[in-house]
Amino acid sequence: MKVALIKDSKVYDNKLLGLTLRERIKKTLERAGFVVEFFNDGLTLREAESYLFILEPVLILERDLRLEGKKALISDNSLFGYLFEGDFRNFFSGDLLSAIERYISMNSIEKQEVWAVKVSEENLKKAEKLLLESLVKSEKTGLKPAYYDGVIARVVNRKISLRISKFLAGKNVTPNQITVFSFLLSLVAAMLYLINNYLATLVAGIIVQIHNILDCSDGEIARLKFMESSYGAWLDGVLDRYADFVIIFSITFSLSQLNQSYWILGFLAAFAALMIAYTGDKFVAAYKTTYKSKGIPITRDVRLFIIFLGSIFNQLAASLILIAVLGNAECLRRIFEIKVLNSETTTSKGWTTERRA
Ligand code: C2G
Ligand code: CA
């Protein structure tokens, strides 16, 4: 058993984006494999294979926290806790600080930098900002998702979705509800494209972009409230494929009123959308690691944005051409790129195996 002993503090009573800081540190450490207890003055130590002491109130932001060995835990050059092995118990006879001092003098303790903020009543706003930032699927945040955000997700969607997530944090909304609601919006957009007039197209385009933004919010809420689930991840991806298809189908249907050959274009665009997702997901399933594409940026966030722009400028045929050409070109490129990667991964250690695919 690994035990985390957290020195309690009033600061932990503060609520940050829907959960108290006490609940946040508890859930974070439980996820890292610890049994979590808070202590005040009288501390008793039961037998354990390792002891984690958190001595200063902190909000841990790191998502894939790995704690092993004997460590001094540092954040921003400032110490907030220790990780010791089971033999620490022999050093402890009631006074924690002197036991720590003796243990450190007898053992070699490495430093481990953890992405965390020491929290006080004064810096809760800053902590909240960092907590929101930690929800983004970027390499910086230490998340190891199937893929990192595309360019539109990074530059446009997350900027807005984080505000939505902040608003929804304290509400009784589950990630799966957002996923389903967002999907329903894509159906509304699809129906509007069928009407085939500019105003309806414009509104449809705006709804598509809202749908694009909400696709970021479901995951953010899941991470923020510790509600990530395998089913949610699966549903998120599967409903995205349905939404892609339904949107492209309805756009193609209305274009085909002008010219039947638009069906060919629509078919190629829908195929590209599905294959971009499939080649990425199949990579993740086969290699069990994050897919970092350095190719043509035509991920879903970008495709939906292209449709949004095409709707505003009433150029939906151009949107489909872009998606069909760039999407299929990118899939072909991936076939060659991944073949080369394959021979590299067997020799280099550059690609780490992911724990939680
Ligand atoms: N997730 C979940 N339950 C949901 C939705 C998402 O648990 N109902 C979690 C899963 O861990 C899933 C991850 O959130 O793997 C997806 O994170 P998002 O931030 O939703 O990102 P994604 O939908 O992959 O991409 O502009 C588009 C963005 O790139 C969104
Ligand atoms: Ca999503």
mmCIF file of C-alpha atoms and ligand atoms in Angstrom:
data_model
loop_
_atom_site.group_PDB
_atom_site.id
_atom_site.type_symbol
_atom_site.label_atom_id
_atom_site.label_comp_id
_atom_site.label_asym_id
_atom_site.label_seq_id
_atom_site.Cartn_x
_atom_site.Cartn_y
_atom_site.Cartn_z
ATOM 1 C CA MET A 1 0.000 0.000 0.000
ATOM 2 C CA LYS A 2 1.149 3.505 -0.831
ATOM 3 C CA VAL A 3 -0.038 6.174 1.595
ATOM 4 C CA ALA A 4 -0.290 9.888 0.984
ATOM 5 C CA LEU A 5 -0.384 11.969 4.158
ATOM 6 C CA ILE A 6 -1.466 15.503 3.587
ATOM 7 C CA LYS A 7 -0.964 18.166 6.203
ATOM 8 C CA ASP A 8 -4.423 19.679 6.435
ATOM 9 C CA SER A 9 -5.027 23.363 6.012
ATOM 10 C CA LYS A 10 -8.009 25.685 5.829
ATOM 11 C CA VAL A 11 -6.949 26.599 2.302
ATOM 12 C CA TYR A 12 -8.105 23.190 1.148
ATOM 13 C CA ASP A 13 -11.714 24.207 1.968
ATOM 14 C CA ASN A 14 -11.755 26.597 -0.966
ATOM 15 C CA LYS A 15 -13.769 25.532 -3.948
ATOM 16 C CA LEU A 16 -12.055 25.773 -7.286
ATOM 17 C CA LEU A 17 -14.085 25.146 -10.437
ATOM 18 C CA GLY A 18 -16.671 22.923 -8.812
ATOM 19 C CA LEU A 19 -14.550 20.910 -6.367
ATOM 20 C CA THR A 20 -12.802 21.860 -3.147
ATOM 21 C CA LEU A 21 -9.014 21.872 -3.217
ATOM 22 C CA ARG A 22 -9.230 19.023 -0.690
ATOM 23 C CA GLU A 23 -11.224 16.899 -3.128
ATOM 24 C CA ARG A 24 -8.852 17.808 -5.957
ATOM 25 C CA ILE A 25 -5.639 16.738 -4.229
ATOM 26 C CA LYS A 26 -7.317 13.598 -2.906
ATOM 27 C CA LYS A 27 -8.567 12.504 -6.321
ATOM 28 C CA THR A 28 -5.280 13.365 -8.010
ATOM 29 C CA LEU A 29 -3.254 11.297 -5.559
ATOM 30 C CA GLU A 30 -5.743 8.440 -5.559
ATOM 31 C CA ARG A 31 -5.361 8.296 -9.301
ATOM 32 C CA ALA A 32 -1.590 8.074 -8.821
ATOM 33 C CA GLY A 33 -2.188 4.963 -6.671
ATOM 34 C CA PHE A 34 -2.169 6.364 -3.129
ATOM 35 C CA VAL A 35 -4.478 5.897 -0.180
ATOM 36 C CA VAL A 36 -5.012 9.471 0.932
ATOM 37 C CA GLU A 37 -5.276 10.752 4.501
ATOM 38 C CA PHE A 38 -5.209 14.232 5.940
ATOM 39 C CA PHE A 39 -3.496 14.895 9.244
ATOM 40 C CA ASN A 40 -3.263 17.769 11.696
ATOM 41 C CA ASP A 41 -0.969 17.400 14.671
ATOM 42 C CA GLY A 42 -1.234 13.871 15.930
ATOM 43 C CA LEU A 43 0.091 11.693 13.140
ATOM 44 C CA THR A 44 0.242 7.928 13.349
ATOM 45 C CA LEU A 45 1.969 5.884 10.678
ATOM 46 C CA ARG A 46 0.631 2.553 9.622
ATOM 47 C CA GLU A 47 2.770 0.138 7.713
ATOM 48 C CA ALA A 48 3.088 0.976 4.020
ATOM 49 C CA GLU A 49 5.442 0.380 1.118
ATOM 50 C CA SER A 50 5.825 4.103 0.604
ATOM 51 C CA TYR A 51 4.853 7.357 2.245
ATOM 52 C CA LEU A 52 4.062 10.562 0.482
ATOM 53 C CA PHE A 53 4.031 13.648 2.679
ATOM 54 C CA ILE A 54 2.447 16.816 1.368
ATOM 55 C CA LEU A 55 3.489 19.525 3.783
ATOM 56 C CA GLU A 56 2.328 22.681 2.020
ATOM 57 C CA PRO A 57 -1.134 23.242 0.531
ATOM 58 C CA VAL A 58 -0.834 22.586 -3.182
ATOM 59 C CA LEU A 59 -2.928 22.102 -6.260
ATOM 60 C CA ILE A 60 -1.299 19.436 -8.386
ATOM 61 C CA LEU A 61 -1.812 20.154 -12.060
ATOM 62 C CA GLU A 62 0.235 17.374 -13.567
ATOM 63 C CA ARG A 63 -2.087 14.867 -15.179
ATOM 64 C CA ASP A 64 0.039 11.764 -15.458
ATOM 65 C CA LEU A 65 1.662 11.938 -12.050
ATOM 66 C CA ARG A 66 4.255 9.225 -11.478
ATOM 67 C CA LEU A 67 5.795 9.041 -8.037
ATOM 68 C CA GLU A 68 8.358 6.398 -7.221
ATOM 69 C CA GLY A 69 11.474 6.062 -5.102
ATOM 70 C CA LYS A 70 12.726 8.641 -2.646
ATOM 71 C CA LYS A 71 11.997 12.146 -3.747
ATOM 72 C CA ALA A 72 11.828 15.729 -2.604
ATOM 73 C CA LEU A 73 8.871 17.232 -4.438
ATOM 74 C CA ILE A 74 9.478 20.655 -5.841
ATOM 75 C CA SER A 75 7.259 23.087 -7.633
ATOM 76 C CA ASP A 76 8.605 26.386 -8.942
ATOM 77 C CA ASN A 77 11.839 25.882 -7.008
ATOM 78 C CA SER A 78 9.973 25.506 -3.793
ATOM 79 C CA LEU A 79 9.605 22.333 -1.791
ATOM 80 C CA PHE A 80 6.116 21.098 -0.921
ATOM 81 C CA GLY A 81 6.537 17.475 0.050
ATOM 82 C CA TYR A 82 8.493 14.222 0.174
ATOM 83 C CA LEU A 83 8.143 10.694 -1.046
ATOM 84 C CA PHE A 84 9.825 8.082 1.164
ATOM 85 C CA GLU A 85 10.011 4.320 1.227
ATOM 86 C CA GLY A 86 8.519 1.979 3.839
ATOM 87 C CA ASP A 87 11.603 2.081 6.075
ATOM 88 C CA PHE A 88 10.683 5.671 6.948
ATOM 89 C CA ARG A 89 8.506 4.187 9.676
ATOM 90 C CA ASN A 90 11.619 3.211 11.642
ATOM 91 C CA PHE A 91 12.619 6.852 11.817
ATOM 92 C CA PHE A 92 9.270 8.086 13.034
ATOM 93 C CA SER A 93 8.449 8.324 16.697
ATOM 94 C CA GLY A 94 5.841 11.054 16.751
ATOM 95 C CA ASP A 95 7.699 14.095 15.514
ATOM 96 C CA LEU A 96 7.372 14.231 11.753
ATOM 97 C CA LEU A 97 9.833 16.989 10.947
ATOM 98 C CA SER A 98 12.699 15.522 12.910
ATOM 99 C CA ALA A 99 12.001 12.080 11.407
ATOM 100 C CA ILE A 100 12.118 13.624 7.951
ATOM 101 C CA GLU A 101 15.379 15.364 8.793
ATOM 102 C CA ARG A 102 16.988 12.121 9.971
ATOM 103 C CA TYR A 103 15.666 10.127 7.008
ATOM 104 C CA ILE A 104 17.054 12.667 4.556
ATOM 105 C CA SER A 105 20.449 12.646 6.191
ATOM 106 C CA MET A 106 20.622 8.842 5.909
ATOM 107 C CA ASN A 107 19.297 8.492 2.341
ATOM 108 C CA SER A 108 19.988 10.003 -1.007
ATOM 109 C CA ILE A 109 16.909 11.922 -2.019
ATOM 110 C CA GLU A 110 16.377 13.054 -5.583
ATOM 111 C CA LYS A 111 14.462 16.159 -6.510
ATOM 112 C CA GLN A 112 11.357 15.776 -8.599
ATOM 113 C CA GLU A 113 9.757 18.771 -10.220
ATOM 114 C CA VAL A 114 5.987 18.451 -10.231
ATOM 115 C CA TRP A 115 3.648 20.759 -12.114
ATOM 116 C CA ALA A 116 1.745 22.167 -9.168
ATOM 117 C CA VAL A 117 0.951 25.485 -7.469
ATOM 118 C CA LYS A 118 1.276 26.172 -3.816
ATOM 119 C CA VAL A 119 -2.108 27.547 -2.880
ATOM 120 C CA SER A 120 -3.037 30.239 -0.422
ATOM 121 C CA GLU A 121 -6.105 32.429 0.054
ATOM 122 C CA GLU A 122 -4.362 35.055 -2.075
ATOM 123 C CA ASN A 123 -3.481 33.158 -5.221
ATOM 124 C CA LEU A 124 -6.670 31.223 -5.909
ATOM 125 C CA LYS A 125 -7.344 33.169 -9.116
ATOM 126 C CA LYS A 126 -3.939 32.232 -10.463
ATOM 127 C CA ALA A 127 -4.506 28.616 -9.440
ATOM 128 C CA GLU A 128 -7.834 28.625 -11.260
ATOM 129 C CA LYS A 129 -6.211 29.942 -14.419
ATOM 130 C CA LEU A 130 -3.528 27.260 -14.308
ATOM 131 C CA LEU A 131 -6.106 24.573 -13.606
ATOM 132 C CA LEU A 132 -7.997 25.594 -16.742
ATOM 133 C CA GLU A 133 -4.774 25.571 -18.768
ATOM 134 C CA SER A 134 -3.997 22.077 -17.543
ATOM 135 C CA LEU A 135 -7.138 20.787 -19.272
ATOM 136 C CA VAL A 136 -5.863 21.508 -22.775
ATOM 137 C CA LYS A 137 -4.630 18.548 -24.794
ATOM 138 C CA SER A 138 -1.127 19.824 -25.454
ATOM 139 C CA GLU A 139 2.294 18.339 -24.757
ATOM 140 C CA LYS A 140 2.933 21.157 -22.302
ATOM 141 C CA THR A 141 0.273 19.924 -19.890
ATOM 142 C CA GLY A 142 1.708 16.442 -19.581
ATOM 143 C CA LEU A 143 -1.444 14.873 -20.967
ATOM 144 C CA LYS A 144 -0.860 11.839 -23.132
ATOM 145 C CA PRO A 145 -3.992 11.633 -25.250
ATOM 146 C CA ALA A 146 -4.385 9.764 -28.536
ATOM 147 C CA TYR A 147 -3.607 13.061 -30.264
ATOM 148 C CA TYR A 148 -2.798 16.579 -29.305
ATOM 149 C CA ASP A 149 -5.014 19.451 -30.382
ATOM 150 C CA GLY A 150 -4.962 20.628 -33.975
ATOM 151 C CA VAL A 151 -4.246 24.220 -34.874
ATOM 152 C CA ILE A 152 -7.853 25.494 -34.776
ATOM 153 C CA ALA A 153 -8.515 23.681 -31.512
ATOM 154 C CA ARG A 154 -5.457 25.394 -30.024
ATOM 155 C CA VAL A 155 -5.873 28.855 -31.457
ATOM 156 C CA VAL A 156 -9.654 29.220 -31.548
ATOM 157 C CA ASN A 157 -11.702 26.484 -29.866
ATOM 158 C CA ARG A 158 -9.894 26.062 -26.539
ATOM 159 C CA LYS A 159 -9.898 29.820 -25.955
ATOM 160 C CA ILE A 160 -13.693 29.728 -25.906
ATOM 161 C CA SER A 161 -14.302 26.205 -24.617
ATOM 162 C CA LEU A 162 -12.281 26.887 -21.465
ATOM 163 C CA ARG A 163 -14.654 29.750 -20.656
ATOM 164 C CA ILE A 164 -17.617 27.456 -21.210
ATOM 165 C CA SER A 165 -16.016 24.780 -19.034
ATOM 166 C CA LYS A 166 -15.368 27.356 -16.332
ATOM 167 C CA PHE A 167 -19.045 28.294 -16.449
ATOM 168 C CA LEU A 168 -20.188 24.664 -16.415
ATOM 169 C CA ALA A 169 -17.748 23.513 -13.731
ATOM 170 C CA GLY A 170 -20.055 24.112 -10.789
ATOM 171 C CA LYS A 171 -23.172 22.930 -12.614
ATOM 172 C CA ASN A 172 -24.564 19.464 -12.547
ATOM 173 C CA VAL A 173 -23.518 18.609 -16.109
ATOM 174 C CA THR A 174 -21.745 15.412 -17.093
ATOM 175 C CA PRO A 175 -19.219 15.104 -19.929
ATOM 176 C CA ASN A 176 -21.429 12.604 -21.734
ATOM 177 C CA GLN A 177 -24.333 15.057 -21.659
ATOM 178 C CA ILE A 178 -22.153 17.646 -23.382
ATOM 179 C CA THR A 179 -21.015 15.068 -25.933
ATOM 180 C CA VAL A 180 -24.616 14.164 -26.773
ATOM 181 C CA PHE A 181 -25.816 17.771 -26.772
ATOM 182 C CA SER A 182 -22.995 18.726 -29.099
ATOM 183 C CA PHE A 183 -23.951 15.873 -31.420
ATOM 184 C CA LEU A 184 -27.576 17.023 -31.466
ATOM 185 C CA LEU A 185 -26.350 20.459 -32.526
ATOM 186 C CA SER A 186 -24.598 18.893 -35.499
ATOM 187 C CA LEU A 187 -27.914 17.313 -36.519
ATOM 188 C CA VAL A 188 -29.618 20.708 -36.338
ATOM 189 C CA ALA A 189 -26.884 22.180 -38.518
ATOM 190 C CA ALA A 190 -27.292 19.347 -41.017
ATOM 191 C CA MET A 191 -31.032 19.987 -41.275
ATOM 192 C CA LEU A 192 -30.432 23.679 -41.854
ATOM 193 C CA TYR A 193 -28.065 22.925 -44.754
ATOM 194 C CA LEU A 194 -30.895 21.001 -46.388
ATOM 195 C CA ILE A 195 -33.041 24.158 -46.512
ATOM 196 C CA ASN A 196 -30.664 25.534 -49.094
ATOM 197 C CA ASN A 197 -30.853 29.265 -48.610
ATOM 198 C CA TYR A 198 -28.084 31.576 -47.497
ATOM 199 C CA LEU A 199 -29.537 32.547 -44.133
ATOM 200 C CA ALA A 200 -30.066 28.919 -43.133
ATOM 201 C CA THR A 201 -26.560 28.078 -44.354
ATOM 202 C CA LEU A 202 -25.086 30.917 -42.322
ATOM 203 C CA VAL A 203 -26.857 29.785 -39.146
ATOM 204 C CA ALA A 204 -25.817 26.183 -39.848
ATOM 205 C CA GLY A 205 -22.194 27.295 -40.173
ATOM 206 C CA ILE A 206 -22.307 29.078 -36.838
ATOM 207 C CA ILE A 207 -23.838 26.004 -35.204
ATOM 208 C CA VAL A 208 -21.086 23.847 -36.729
ATOM 209 C CA GLN A 209 -18.484 26.087 -35.109
ATOM 210 C CA ILE A 210 -20.295 25.944 -31.742
ATOM 211 C CA HIS A 211 -20.309 22.165 -32.126
ATOM 212 C CA ASN A 212 -16.562 22.339 -32.825
ATOM 213 C CA ILE A 213 -16.014 24.292 -29.597
ATOM 214 C CA LEU A 214 -18.216 22.001 -27.498
ATOM 215 C CA ASP A 215 -16.159 19.056 -28.726
ATOM 216 C CA CYS A 216 -13.398 20.553 -26.585
ATOM 217 C CA SER A 217 -15.635 21.205 -23.576
ATOM 218 C CA ASP A 218 -16.783 17.623 -22.972
ATOM 219 C CA GLY A 219 -13.205 16.443 -22.456
ATOM 220 C CA GLU A 220 -12.332 19.502 -20.381
ATOM 221 C CA ILE A 221 -15.258 18.920 -18.046
ATOM 222 C CA ALA A 222 -14.333 15.224 -17.835
ATOM 223 C CA ARG A 223 -10.768 16.115 -16.780
ATOM 224 C CA LEU A 224 -11.852 18.972 -14.511
ATOM 225 C CA LYS A 225 -14.328 16.838 -12.550
ATOM 226 C CA PHE A 226 -12.323 13.593 -12.639
ATOM 227 C CA MET A 227 -15.090 12.052 -14.737
ATOM 228 C CA GLU A 228 -13.101 10.670 -17.638
ATOM 229 C CA SER A 229 -14.429 7.345 -18.797
ATOM 230 C CA SER A 230 -13.663 4.817 -21.492
ATOM 231 C CA TYR A 231 -17.243 4.975 -22.674
ATOM 232 C CA GLY A 232 -17.089 8.776 -22.826
ATOM 233 C CA ALA A 233 -13.888 8.687 -24.852
ATOM 234 C CA TRP A 234 -15.406 6.142 -27.219
ATOM 235 C CA LEU A 235 -18.704 7.999 -27.547
ATOM 236 C CA ASP A 236 -16.894 11.287 -28.136
ATOM 237 C CA GLY A 237 -15.030 9.752 -31.087
ATOM 238 C CA VAL A 238 -17.925 7.764 -32.510
ATOM 239 C CA LEU A 239 -20.449 10.630 -32.435
ATOM 240 C CA ASP A 240 -17.800 12.822 -34.082
ATOM 241 C CA ARG A 241 -17.750 10.395 -37.034
ATOM 242 C CA TYR A 242 -21.548 10.457 -37.301
ATOM 243 C CA ALA A 243 -21.573 14.256 -37.082
ATOM 244 C CA ASP A 244 -18.867 14.524 -39.774
ATOM 245 C CA PHE A 245 -20.832 12.287 -42.072
ATOM 246 C CA VAL A 246 -24.228 13.907 -41.473
ATOM 247 C CA ILE A 247 -22.870 17.425 -42.001
ATOM 248 C CA ILE A 248 -21.016 16.546 -45.202
ATOM 249 C CA PHE A 249 -23.970 14.511 -46.468
ATOM 250 C CA SER A 250 -26.455 17.356 -46.032
ATOM 251 C CA ILE A 251 -24.130 19.915 -47.616
ATOM 252 C CA THR A 252 -23.621 17.556 -50.542
ATOM 253 C CA PHE A 253 -27.354 16.979 -50.827
ATOM 254 C CA SER A 254 -28.064 20.669 -51.173
ATOM 255 C CA LEU A 255 -25.186 21.213 -53.625
ATOM 256 C CA SER A 256 -26.496 18.314 -55.708
ATOM 257 C CA GLN A 257 -29.661 20.307 -56.405
ATOM 258 C CA LEU A 258 -27.454 22.417 -58.667
ATOM 259 C CA ASN A 259 -25.352 19.662 -60.149
ATOM 260 C CA GLN A 260 -25.477 15.929 -59.624
ATOM 261 C CA SER A 261 -21.694 15.559 -59.877
ATOM 262 C CA TYR A 262 -21.347 17.135 -56.426
ATOM 263 C CA TRP A 263 -22.147 13.669 -55.100
ATOM 264 C CA ILE A 264 -18.667 12.573 -56.158
ATOM 265 C CA LEU A 265 -17.109 15.487 -54.298
ATOM 266 C CA GLY A 266 -19.210 14.824 -51.204
ATOM 267 C CA PHE A 267 -18.299 11.164 -51.275
ATOM 268 C CA LEU A 268 -14.571 11.984 -51.411
ATOM 269 C CA ALA A 269 -14.869 14.565 -48.619
ATOM 270 C CA ALA A 270 -16.781 12.171 -46.348
ATOM 271 C CA PHE A 271 -14.237 9.450 -47.053
ATOM 272 C CA ALA A 272 -11.359 11.818 -46.207
ATOM 273 C CA ALA A 273 -13.006 12.833 -42.925
ATOM 274 C CA LEU A 274 -13.464 9.244 -41.848
ATOM 275 C CA MET A 275 -10.013 8.134 -42.988
ATOM 276 C CA ILE A 276 -8.191 10.934 -41.178
ATOM 277 C CA ALA A 277 -9.806 9.716 -37.972
ATOM 278 C CA TYR A 278 -9.268 6.085 -38.829
ATOM 279 C CA THR A 279 -5.581 6.352 -39.745
ATOM 280 C CA GLY A 280 -4.930 8.251 -36.511
ATOM 281 C CA ASP A 281 -6.934 5.923 -34.277
ATOM 282 C CA LYS A 282 -5.510 2.817 -35.926
ATOM 283 C CA PHE A 283 -2.022 4.172 -35.309
ATOM 284 C CA VAL A 284 -2.830 4.651 -31.630
ATOM 285 C CA ALA A 285 -4.324 1.149 -31.391
ATOM 286 C CA ALA A 286 -1.354 -0.474 -33.134
ATOM 287 C CA TYR A 287 1.533 1.495 -31.620
ATOM 288 C CA LYS A 288 -0.063 2.295 -28.257
ATOM 289 C CA THR A 289 1.322 5.781 -28.294
ATOM 290 C CA THR A 290 0.169 9.310 -29.061
ATOM 291 C CA TYR A 291 -0.057 10.109 -32.769
ATOM 292 C CA LYS A 292 1.805 13.329 -33.432
ATOM 293 C CA SER A 293 1.079 14.246 -37.019
ATOM 294 C CA LYS A 294 3.392 16.719 -38.654
ATOM 295 C CA GLY A 295 1.534 16.605 -41.953
ATOM 296 C CA ILE A 296 -1.233 18.636 -43.559
ATOM 297 C CA PRO A 297 -3.378 20.163 -40.808
ATOM 298 C CA ILE A 298 -6.774 18.771 -41.721
ATOM 299 C CA THR A 299 -7.873 17.304 -38.411
ATOM 300 C CA ARG A 300 -11.519 17.581 -37.385
ATOM 301 C CA ASP A 301 -11.162 20.971 -35.711
ATOM 302 C CA VAL A 302 -9.756 22.346 -38.986
ATOM 303 C CA ARG A 303 -12.345 20.598 -41.193
ATOM 304 C CA LEU A 304 -15.253 21.964 -39.188
ATOM 305 C CA PHE A 305 -13.713 25.415 -39.280
ATOM 306 C CA ILE A 306 -13.392 25.174 -43.074
ATOM 307 C CA ILE A 307 -17.106 24.314 -43.221
ATOM 308 C CA PHE A 308 -17.874 27.227 -40.906
ATOM 309 C CA LEU A 309 -15.990 29.621 -43.210
ATOM 310 C CA GLY A 310 -17.564 28.064 -46.314
ATOM 311 C CA SER A 311 -20.995 28.672 -44.786
ATOM 312 C CA ILE A 312 -20.300 32.301 -43.979
ATOM 313 C CA PHE A 313 -18.966 33.041 -47.449
ATOM 314 C CA ASN A 314 -21.503 30.780 -49.130
ATOM 315 C CA GLN A 315 -18.691 28.741 -50.673
ATOM 316 C CA LEU A 316 -19.504 25.270 -49.427
ATOM 317 C CA ALA A 317 -18.310 23.571 -52.603
ATOM 318 C CA ALA A 318 -14.885 25.085 -51.963
ATOM 319 C CA SER A 319 -14.998 23.745 -48.393
ATOM 320 C CA LEU A 320 -15.707 20.234 -49.626
ATOM 321 C CA ILE A 321 -12.952 20.461 -52.250
ATOM 322 C CA LEU A 322 -10.437 21.492 -49.581
ATOM 323 C CA ILE A 323 -11.499 18.680 -47.275
ATOM 324 C CA ALA A 324 -11.508 16.072 -50.046
ATOM 325 C CA VAL A 325 -8.143 17.068 -51.531
ATOM 326 C CA LEU A 326 -6.207 17.839 -48.345
ATOM 327 C CA GLY A 327 -7.786 15.032 -46.339
ATOM 328 C CA ASN A 328 -7.088 12.301 -48.845
ATOM 329 C CA ALA A 329 -3.599 13.643 -49.543
ATOM 330 C CA GLU A 330 -2.855 13.587 -45.812
ATOM 331 C CA CYS A 331 -4.069 9.994 -45.475
ATOM 332 C CA LEU A 332 -1.778 8.880 -48.297
ATOM 333 C CA ARG A 333 1.090 10.793 -46.704
ATOM 334 C CA ARG A 334 0.458 9.005 -43.409
ATOM 335 C CA ILE A 335 0.802 5.627 -45.087
ATOM 336 C CA PHE A 336 4.390 6.490 -46.012
ATOM 337 C CA GLU A 337 5.189 8.467 -42.871
ATOM 338 C CA ILE A 338 4.096 5.676 -40.554
ATOM 339 C CA LYS A 339 6.062 3.100 -42.530
ATOM 340 C CA VAL A 340 9.222 5.129 -41.916
ATOM 341 C CA LEU A 341 8.300 5.716 -38.278
ATOM 342 C CA ASN A 342 7.830 2.009 -37.858
ATOM 343 C CA SER A 343 11.441 1.240 -38.699
ATOM 344 C CA GLU A 344 12.569 4.097 -36.436
ATOM 345 C CA THR A 345 10.571 3.016 -33.397
ATOM 346 C CA THR A 346 12.144 -0.407 -33.329
ATOM 347 C CA THR A 347 15.562 1.184 -32.922
ATOM 348 C CA SER A 348 14.990 4.498 -31.176
ATOM 349 C CA LYS A 349 13.444 5.248 -27.850
ATOM 350 C CA GLY A 350 11.980 8.540 -29.007
ATOM 351 C CA TRP A 351 8.424 7.272 -28.804
ATOM 352 C CA THR A 352 7.291 6.297 -25.386
ATOM 353 C CA THR A 353 4.667 3.685 -24.769
ATOM 354 C CA GLU A 354 1.542 5.091 -23.297
ATOM 355 C CA ARG A 355 0.005 3.660 -20.161
ATOM 356 C CA ARG A 356 -3.519 4.677 -20.827
ATOM 357 C CA ALA A 357 -4.260 4.562 -24.575
HETATM 358 N N1 C2G B 1 -13.871 12.389 -22.425
HETATM 359 C C1 C2G B 1 -14.645 11.640 -21.545
HETATM 360 N N2 C2G B 1 -15.999 11.632 -21.667
HETATM 361 C C2 C2G B 1 -16.614 12.336 -22.644
HETATM 362 C C3 C2G B 1 -15.842 13.080 -23.546
HETATM 363 C C4 C2G B 1 -14.464 13.100 -23.408
HETATM 364 O O1 C2G B 1 -14.117 10.995 -20.649
HETATM 365 N N3 C2G B 1 -17.958 12.308 -22.739
HETATM 366 C C5 C2G B 1 -12.396 12.397 -22.252
HETATM 367 C C6 C2G B 1 -11.760 11.158 -22.779
HETATM 368 O O2 C2G B 1 -10.621 10.895 -21.985
HETATM 369 C C7 C2G B 1 -11.361 11.561 -24.188
HETATM 370 C C8 C2G B 1 -10.970 13.006 -24.025
HETATM 371 O O3 C2G B 1 -11.836 13.484 -22.980
HETATM 372 O O4 C2G B 1 -10.295 10.790 -24.664
HETATM 373 C C9 C2G B 1 -11.156 13.867 -25.257
HETATM 374 O O5 C2G B 1 -10.797 15.159 -24.930
HETATM 375 P P1 C2G B 1 -11.409 16.445 -25.662
HETATM 376 O O6 C2G B 1 -10.831 17.627 -24.951
HETATM 377 O O7 C2G B 1 -12.884 16.325 -25.757
HETATM 378 O O8 C2G B 1 -10.728 16.410 -27.077
HETATM 379 P P2 C2G B 1 -11.192 15.801 -28.478
HETATM 380 O O9 C2G B 1 -12.682 15.617 -28.517
HETATM 381 O O10 C2G B 1 -10.356 14.607 -28.772
HETATM 382 O O11 C2G B 1 -10.737 16.929 -29.471
HETATM 383 O O12 C2G B 1 -11.524 20.996 -31.584
HETATM 384 C C10 C2G B 1 -11.603 19.634 -31.376
HETATM 385 C C11 C2G B 1 -10.667 19.213 -30.264
HETATM 386 O O13 C2G B 1 -9.434 18.778 -30.817
HETATM 387 C C12 C2G B 1 -11.324 18.181 -29.396
HETATM 388 CA CA CA B 2 -14.529 15.936 -27.309
#
